[in-house]
Short mmCIF file of C-alpha atoms in Angstrom, two decimals:
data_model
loop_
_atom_site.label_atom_id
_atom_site.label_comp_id
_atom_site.label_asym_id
_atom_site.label_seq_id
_atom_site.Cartn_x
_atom_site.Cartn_y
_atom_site.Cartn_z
CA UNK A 1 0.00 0.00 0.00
CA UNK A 2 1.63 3.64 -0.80
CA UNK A 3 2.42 5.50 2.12
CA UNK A 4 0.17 8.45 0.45
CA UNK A 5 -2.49 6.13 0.74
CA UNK A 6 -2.46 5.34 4.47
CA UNK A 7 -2.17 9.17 5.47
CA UNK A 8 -5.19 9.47 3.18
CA UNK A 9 -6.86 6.86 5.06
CA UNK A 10 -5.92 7.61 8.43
CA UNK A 11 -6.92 11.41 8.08
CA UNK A 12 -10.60 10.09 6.11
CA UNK A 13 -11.12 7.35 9.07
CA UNK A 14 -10.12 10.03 11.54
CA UNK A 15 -12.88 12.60 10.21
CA UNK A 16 -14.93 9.57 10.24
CA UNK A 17 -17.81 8.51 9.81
CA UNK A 18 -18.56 5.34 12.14
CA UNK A 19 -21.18 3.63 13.92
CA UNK A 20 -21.86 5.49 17.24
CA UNK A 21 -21.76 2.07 19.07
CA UNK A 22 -19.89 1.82 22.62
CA UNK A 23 -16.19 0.48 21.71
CA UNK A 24 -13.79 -1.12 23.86
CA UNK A 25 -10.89 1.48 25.30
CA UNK A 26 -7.44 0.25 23.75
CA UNK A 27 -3.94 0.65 24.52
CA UNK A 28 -1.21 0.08 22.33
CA UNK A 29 1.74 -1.50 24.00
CA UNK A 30 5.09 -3.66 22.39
CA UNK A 31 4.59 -6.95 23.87
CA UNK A 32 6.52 -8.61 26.78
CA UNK A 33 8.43 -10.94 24.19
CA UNK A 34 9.66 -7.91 21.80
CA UNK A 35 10.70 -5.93 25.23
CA UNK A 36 12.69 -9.34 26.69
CA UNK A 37 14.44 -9.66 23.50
CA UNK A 38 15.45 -6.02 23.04
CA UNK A 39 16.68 -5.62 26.59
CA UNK A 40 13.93 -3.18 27.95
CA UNK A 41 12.75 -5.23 31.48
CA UNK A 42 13.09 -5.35 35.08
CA UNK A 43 12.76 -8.16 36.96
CA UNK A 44 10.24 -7.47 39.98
CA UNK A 45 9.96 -10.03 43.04
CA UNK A 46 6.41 -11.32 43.23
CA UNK A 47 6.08 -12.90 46.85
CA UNK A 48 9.50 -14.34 46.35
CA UNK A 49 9.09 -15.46 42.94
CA UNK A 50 11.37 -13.14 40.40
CA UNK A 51 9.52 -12.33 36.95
CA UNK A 52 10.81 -10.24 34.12
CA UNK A 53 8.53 -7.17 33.42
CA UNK A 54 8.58 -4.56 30.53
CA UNK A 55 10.24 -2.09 30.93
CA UNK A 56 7.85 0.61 28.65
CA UNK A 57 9.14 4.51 30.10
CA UNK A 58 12.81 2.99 29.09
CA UNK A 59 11.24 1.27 25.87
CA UNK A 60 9.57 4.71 24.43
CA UNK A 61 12.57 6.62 25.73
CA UNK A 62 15.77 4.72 23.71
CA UNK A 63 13.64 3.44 21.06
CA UNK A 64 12.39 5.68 18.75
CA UNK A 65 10.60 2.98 16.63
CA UNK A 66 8.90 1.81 19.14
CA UNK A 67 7.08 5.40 20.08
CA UNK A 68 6.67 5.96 16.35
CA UNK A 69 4.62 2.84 16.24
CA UNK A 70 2.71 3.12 19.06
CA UNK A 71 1.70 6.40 17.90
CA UNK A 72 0.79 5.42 14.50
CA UNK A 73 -1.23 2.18 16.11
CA UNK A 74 -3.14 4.54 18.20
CA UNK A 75 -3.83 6.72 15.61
CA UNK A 76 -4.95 4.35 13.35
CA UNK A 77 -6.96 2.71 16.44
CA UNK A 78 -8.66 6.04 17.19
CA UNK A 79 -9.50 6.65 14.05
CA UNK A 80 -11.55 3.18 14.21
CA UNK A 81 -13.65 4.95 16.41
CA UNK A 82 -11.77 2.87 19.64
CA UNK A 83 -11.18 5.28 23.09
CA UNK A 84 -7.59 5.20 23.35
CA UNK A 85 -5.65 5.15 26.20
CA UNK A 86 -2.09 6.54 25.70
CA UNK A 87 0.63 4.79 27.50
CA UNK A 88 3.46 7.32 27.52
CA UNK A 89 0.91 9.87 29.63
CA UNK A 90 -0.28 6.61 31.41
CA UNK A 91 3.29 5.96 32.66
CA UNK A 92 3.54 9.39 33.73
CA UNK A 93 0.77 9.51 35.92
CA UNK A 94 2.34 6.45 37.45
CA UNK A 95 5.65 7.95 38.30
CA UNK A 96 3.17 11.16 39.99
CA UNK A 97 1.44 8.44 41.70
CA UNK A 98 4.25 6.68 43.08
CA UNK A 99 6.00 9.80 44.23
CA UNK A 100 2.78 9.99 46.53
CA UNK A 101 2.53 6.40 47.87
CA UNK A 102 4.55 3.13 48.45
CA UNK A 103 2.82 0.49 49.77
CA UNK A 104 -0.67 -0.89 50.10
CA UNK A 105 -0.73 -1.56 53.63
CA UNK A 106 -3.45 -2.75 56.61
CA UNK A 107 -3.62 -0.05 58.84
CA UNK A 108 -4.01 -2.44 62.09
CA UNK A 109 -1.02 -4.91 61.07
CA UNK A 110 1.25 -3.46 58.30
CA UNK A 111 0.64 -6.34 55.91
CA UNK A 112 1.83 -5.79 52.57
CA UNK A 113 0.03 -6.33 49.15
CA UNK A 114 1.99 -7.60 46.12
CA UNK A 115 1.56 -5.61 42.86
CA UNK A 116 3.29 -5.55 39.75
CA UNK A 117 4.21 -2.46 38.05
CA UNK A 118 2.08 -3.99 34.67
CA UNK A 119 -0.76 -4.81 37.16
CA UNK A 120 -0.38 -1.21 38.51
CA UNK A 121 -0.28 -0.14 34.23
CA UNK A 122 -3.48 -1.87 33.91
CA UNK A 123 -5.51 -0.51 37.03
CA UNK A 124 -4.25 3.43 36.37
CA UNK A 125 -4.63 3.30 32.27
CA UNK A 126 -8.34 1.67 32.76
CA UNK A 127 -8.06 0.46 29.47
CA UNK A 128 -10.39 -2.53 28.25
CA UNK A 129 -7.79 -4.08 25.71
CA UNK A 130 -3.94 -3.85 25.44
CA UNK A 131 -3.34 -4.15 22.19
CA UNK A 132 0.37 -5.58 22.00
CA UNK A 133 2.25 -5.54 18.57
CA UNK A 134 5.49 -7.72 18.10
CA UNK A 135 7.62 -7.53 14.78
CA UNK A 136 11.01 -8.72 13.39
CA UNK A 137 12.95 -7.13 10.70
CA UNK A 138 13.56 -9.73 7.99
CA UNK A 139 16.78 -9.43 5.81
CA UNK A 140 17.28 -11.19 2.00
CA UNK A 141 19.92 -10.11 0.55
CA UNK A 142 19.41 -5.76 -0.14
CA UNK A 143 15.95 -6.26 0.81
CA UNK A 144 14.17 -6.51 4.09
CA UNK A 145 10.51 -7.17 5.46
CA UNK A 146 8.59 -6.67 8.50
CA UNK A 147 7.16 -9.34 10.40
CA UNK A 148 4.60 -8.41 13.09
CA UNK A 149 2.21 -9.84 15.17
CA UNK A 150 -1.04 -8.21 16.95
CA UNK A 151 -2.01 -9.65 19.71
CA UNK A 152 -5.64 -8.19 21.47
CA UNK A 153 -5.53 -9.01 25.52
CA UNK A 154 -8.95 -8.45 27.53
CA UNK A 155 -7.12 -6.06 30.79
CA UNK A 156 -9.32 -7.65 33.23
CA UNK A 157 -8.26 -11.45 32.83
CA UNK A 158 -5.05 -11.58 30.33
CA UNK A 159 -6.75 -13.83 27.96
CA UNK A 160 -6.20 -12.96 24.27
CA UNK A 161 -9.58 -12.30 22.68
CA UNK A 162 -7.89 -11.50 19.30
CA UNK A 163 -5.02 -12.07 17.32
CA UNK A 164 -3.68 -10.80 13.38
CA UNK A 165 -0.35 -11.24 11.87
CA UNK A 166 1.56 -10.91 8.67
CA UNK A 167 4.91 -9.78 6.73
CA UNK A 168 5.50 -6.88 4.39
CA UNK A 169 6.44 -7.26 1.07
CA UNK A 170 10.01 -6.81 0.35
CA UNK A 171 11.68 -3.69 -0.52
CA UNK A 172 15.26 -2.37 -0.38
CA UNK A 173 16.24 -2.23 2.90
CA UNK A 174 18.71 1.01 2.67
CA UNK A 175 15.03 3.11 2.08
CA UNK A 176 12.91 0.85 4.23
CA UNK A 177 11.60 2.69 7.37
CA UNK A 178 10.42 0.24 10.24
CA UNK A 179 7.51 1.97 11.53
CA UNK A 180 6.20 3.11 8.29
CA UNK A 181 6.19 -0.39 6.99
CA UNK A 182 5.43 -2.13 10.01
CA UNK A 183 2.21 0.29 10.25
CA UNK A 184 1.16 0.16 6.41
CA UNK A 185 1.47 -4.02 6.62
CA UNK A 186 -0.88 -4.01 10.42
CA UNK A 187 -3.58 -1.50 8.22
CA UNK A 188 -3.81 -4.08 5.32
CA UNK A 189 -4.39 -7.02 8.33
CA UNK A 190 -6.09 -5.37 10.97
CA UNK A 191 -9.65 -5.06 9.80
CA UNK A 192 -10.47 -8.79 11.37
CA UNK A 193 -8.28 -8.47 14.13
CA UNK A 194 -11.13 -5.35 14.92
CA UNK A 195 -13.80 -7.42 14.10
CA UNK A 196 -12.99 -9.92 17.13
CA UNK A 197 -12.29 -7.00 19.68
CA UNK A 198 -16.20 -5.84 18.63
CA UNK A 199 -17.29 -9.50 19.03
CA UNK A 200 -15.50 -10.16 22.57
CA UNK A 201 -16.90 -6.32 23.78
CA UNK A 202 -20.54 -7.61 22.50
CA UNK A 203 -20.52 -10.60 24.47
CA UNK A 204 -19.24 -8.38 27.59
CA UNK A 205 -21.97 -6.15 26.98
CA UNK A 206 -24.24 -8.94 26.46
CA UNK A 207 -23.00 -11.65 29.55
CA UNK A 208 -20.87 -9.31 31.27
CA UNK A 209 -17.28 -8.58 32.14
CA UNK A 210 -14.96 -11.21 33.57
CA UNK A 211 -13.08 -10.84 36.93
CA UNK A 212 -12.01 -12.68 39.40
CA UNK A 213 -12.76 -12.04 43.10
CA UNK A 214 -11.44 -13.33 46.62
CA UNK A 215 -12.18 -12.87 50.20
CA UNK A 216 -9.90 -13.71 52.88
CA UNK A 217 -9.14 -12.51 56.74
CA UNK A 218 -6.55 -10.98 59.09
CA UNK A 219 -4.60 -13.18 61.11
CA UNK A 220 -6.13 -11.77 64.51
CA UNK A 221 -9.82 -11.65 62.93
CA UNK A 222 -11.71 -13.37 65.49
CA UNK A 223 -14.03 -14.90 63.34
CA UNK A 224 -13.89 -17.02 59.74
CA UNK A 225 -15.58 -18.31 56.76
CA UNK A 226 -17.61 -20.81 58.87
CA UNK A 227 -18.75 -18.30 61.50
CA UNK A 228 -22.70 -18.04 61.41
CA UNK A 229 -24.57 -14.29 60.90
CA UNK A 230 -28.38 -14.23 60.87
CA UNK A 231 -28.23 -18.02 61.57
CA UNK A 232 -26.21 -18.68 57.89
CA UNK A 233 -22.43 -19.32 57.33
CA UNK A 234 -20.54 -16.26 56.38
CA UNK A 235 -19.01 -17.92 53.16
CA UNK A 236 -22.64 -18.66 52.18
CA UNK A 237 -24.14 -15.13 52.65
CA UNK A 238 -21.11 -14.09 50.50
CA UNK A 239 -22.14 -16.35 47.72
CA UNK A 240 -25.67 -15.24 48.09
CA UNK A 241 -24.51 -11.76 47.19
CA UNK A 242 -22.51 -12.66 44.34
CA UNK A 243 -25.97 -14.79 42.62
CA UNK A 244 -27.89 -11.97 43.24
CA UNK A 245 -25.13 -9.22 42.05
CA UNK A 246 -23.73 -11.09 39.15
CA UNK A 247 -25.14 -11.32 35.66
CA UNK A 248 -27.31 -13.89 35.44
CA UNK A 249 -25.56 -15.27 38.60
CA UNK A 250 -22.58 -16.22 36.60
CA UNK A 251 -19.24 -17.02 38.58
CA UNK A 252 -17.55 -20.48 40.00
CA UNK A 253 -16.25 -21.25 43.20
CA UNK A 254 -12.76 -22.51 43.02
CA UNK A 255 -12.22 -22.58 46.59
CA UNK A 256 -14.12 -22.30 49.26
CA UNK A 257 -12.49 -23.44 53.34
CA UNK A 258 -12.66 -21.91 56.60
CA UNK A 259 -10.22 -19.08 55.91
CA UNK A 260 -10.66 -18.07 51.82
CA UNK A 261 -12.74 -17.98 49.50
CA UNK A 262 -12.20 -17.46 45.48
CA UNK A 263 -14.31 -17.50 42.67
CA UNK A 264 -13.29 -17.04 39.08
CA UNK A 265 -15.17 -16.22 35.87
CA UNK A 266 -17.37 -13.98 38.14
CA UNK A 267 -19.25 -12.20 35.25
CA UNK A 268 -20.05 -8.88 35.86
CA UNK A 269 -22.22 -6.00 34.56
CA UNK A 270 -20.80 -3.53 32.03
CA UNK A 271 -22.81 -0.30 33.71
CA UNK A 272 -24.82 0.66 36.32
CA UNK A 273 -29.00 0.98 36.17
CA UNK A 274 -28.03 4.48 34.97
CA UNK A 275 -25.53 3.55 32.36
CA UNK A 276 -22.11 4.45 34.39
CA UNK A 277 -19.69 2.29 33.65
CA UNK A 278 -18.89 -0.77 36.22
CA UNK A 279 -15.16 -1.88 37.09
CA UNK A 280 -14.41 -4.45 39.53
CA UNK A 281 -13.01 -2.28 42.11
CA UNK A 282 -16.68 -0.77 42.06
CA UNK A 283 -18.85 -3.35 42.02
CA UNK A 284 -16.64 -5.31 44.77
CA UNK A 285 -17.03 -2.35 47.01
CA UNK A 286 -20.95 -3.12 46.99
CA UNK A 287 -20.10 -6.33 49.36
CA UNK A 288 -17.65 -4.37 51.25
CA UNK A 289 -20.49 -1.79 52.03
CA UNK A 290 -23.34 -4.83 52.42
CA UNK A 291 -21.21 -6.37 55.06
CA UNK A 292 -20.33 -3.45 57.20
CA UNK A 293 -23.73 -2.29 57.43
CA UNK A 294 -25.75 -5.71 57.58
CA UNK A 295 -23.28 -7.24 59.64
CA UNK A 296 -21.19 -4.70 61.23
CA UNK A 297 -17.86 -6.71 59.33
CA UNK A 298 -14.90 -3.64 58.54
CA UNK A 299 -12.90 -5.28 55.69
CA UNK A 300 -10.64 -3.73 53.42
CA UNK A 301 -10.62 -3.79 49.03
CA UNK A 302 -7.72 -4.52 47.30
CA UNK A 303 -7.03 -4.90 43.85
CA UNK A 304 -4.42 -6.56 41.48
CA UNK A 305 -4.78 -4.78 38.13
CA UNK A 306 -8.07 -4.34 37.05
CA UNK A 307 -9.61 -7.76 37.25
CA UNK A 308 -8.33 -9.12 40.31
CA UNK A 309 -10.18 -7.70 43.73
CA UNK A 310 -9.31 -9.08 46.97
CA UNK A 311 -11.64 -8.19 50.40
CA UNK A 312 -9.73 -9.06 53.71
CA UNK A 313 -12.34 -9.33 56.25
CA UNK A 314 -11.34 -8.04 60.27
CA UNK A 315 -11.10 -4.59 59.65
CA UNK A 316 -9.13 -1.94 57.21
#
């Protein structure tokens, strides 16, 4: 496709004229395995166990392919009629944020609460999809291609809900600029790679969003999962809540003992009875609230990312 052609495309789609329908937010982002193999990680010590995370604010700042493509994605992405979520202003909201707090701690007994910096990405950019590009620069003889590969990742549970790949055509690699032909080869591929991020935000809007959720208590909490209220167990009134506050009273119990309780593949709703949008953080704060005033139980909400809330019951 000639370059003339996508910057008449972009700027058309951009004035655009597209359905009015509620789109997923995106984010543009290189994925993990093009930051490993290009150097830009950290590793970051979850509970003991060392992992190797992107490293994006060095990425973006020694790479100037990568912020030309990320820019160009989002363009293009925005012009799709997608919210956009940008990550360079994303990370530096981060850095503000952690200049004003460390730790996630209980205020009775100082225990700490694990989260990684892309868990932290996820929760501040609020973003429904990362959209993570990879791509390899392909050399035959004078002539190079681009290799990429799109892959679409729902925020909430890290399960890819769509994927698109594909390789340039060859041209001489002396004139060939990466971004522009990485970003004219994703335009020509893309258009069903968009089609499943519609399909996967339909059936959220239709069976609601995915999370997972998990209760558990302070060491010194004086009571546990077994403990009766209003002549029930507490673990039961809990899953009472979640029927009656889940769509369709979707969600499994993966464990379920004395002293925790999990549940994955709790569905969600979308938005509110007055169409404001629902996160998990939100709609897990509705049990916080129910037990403190049915029961008189003080427990505190954490969160792990966006998808992942965690109430520790025994007070804040």
């Amino acid at each position: 496709m000639k370059r003339w052609l996508v910057s008449a495309i972009l700027s058309l789609l951009a004035a655009g004229a597209f359905a009015q329908a509620k789109k997923p937010v995106i984010m543009v982002v290189p994925s993990d395995l093009w930051c490993i193999q290009n150097g830009y990680y950290t590793v970051f010590d979850n509970q003991g166990t060392e992992e190797r995370i992107p490293d994006y604010t060095r990425a973006l700042q020694e790479n100037a392919d990568l912020l030309t493509v990320v820019s160009k994605l989002g363009e293009y992405m925005a012009s799709e009629g997608f919210p956009l979520r940008d990550l360079e202003a994303t990370l530096k909201r981060i850095r503000t944020e952690e200049a004003e707090e460390s730790l996630t701690v209980s205020k009775e007994t100082g225990a700490e609460l694990a989260e990684s910096p892309l868990d932290r990405l996820k929760r501040t950019a609020r973003a429904d999809i990362l959209m993570q590009v990879t791509w390899t620069t392909n050399r035959i003889g004078r002539d190079a291609s681009i290799t990429f590969n799109l892959q679409g990742k729902d925020s909430y549970t890290d399960k890819q809900i769509a994927a698109a790949s594909g390789t340039s055509a060859p041209e001489p690699a002396v004139f060939m600029e990466v971004p522009v032909t990485l970003v004219e080869s994703v335009i020509e591929n893309i258009r069903d790679f968009n089609d499943q991020l519609l399909r996967h935000f339909d059936d959220m809007e239709r069976n609601g969003r995915e999370i997972s959720f998990s209760c558990r208590l302070w060491s010194d909490c004086d009571y546990d999962f077994e403990s009766e209220f209003d002549g029930e167990e507490l673990g039961i009134l809990i899953e009472e809540w979640l029927a009656e506050n889940t769509v369709e009273g979707r969600f499994s119990t993966a464990d379920a003992s004395e002293s925790r309780l999990y549940f994955e593949q709790v569905r969600i709703p979308l938005y509110n009875a007055s169409g404001r949008a629902i996160d998990a953080r939100g709609w897990a704060n509705g049990l916080r609230r129910e037990l403190r005033e049915r029961y008189g139980i003080e427990s505190k909400l954490s969160m792990r990312g966006l998808g992942q809330a965690m109430l520790t019951l025994g007070g804040k």
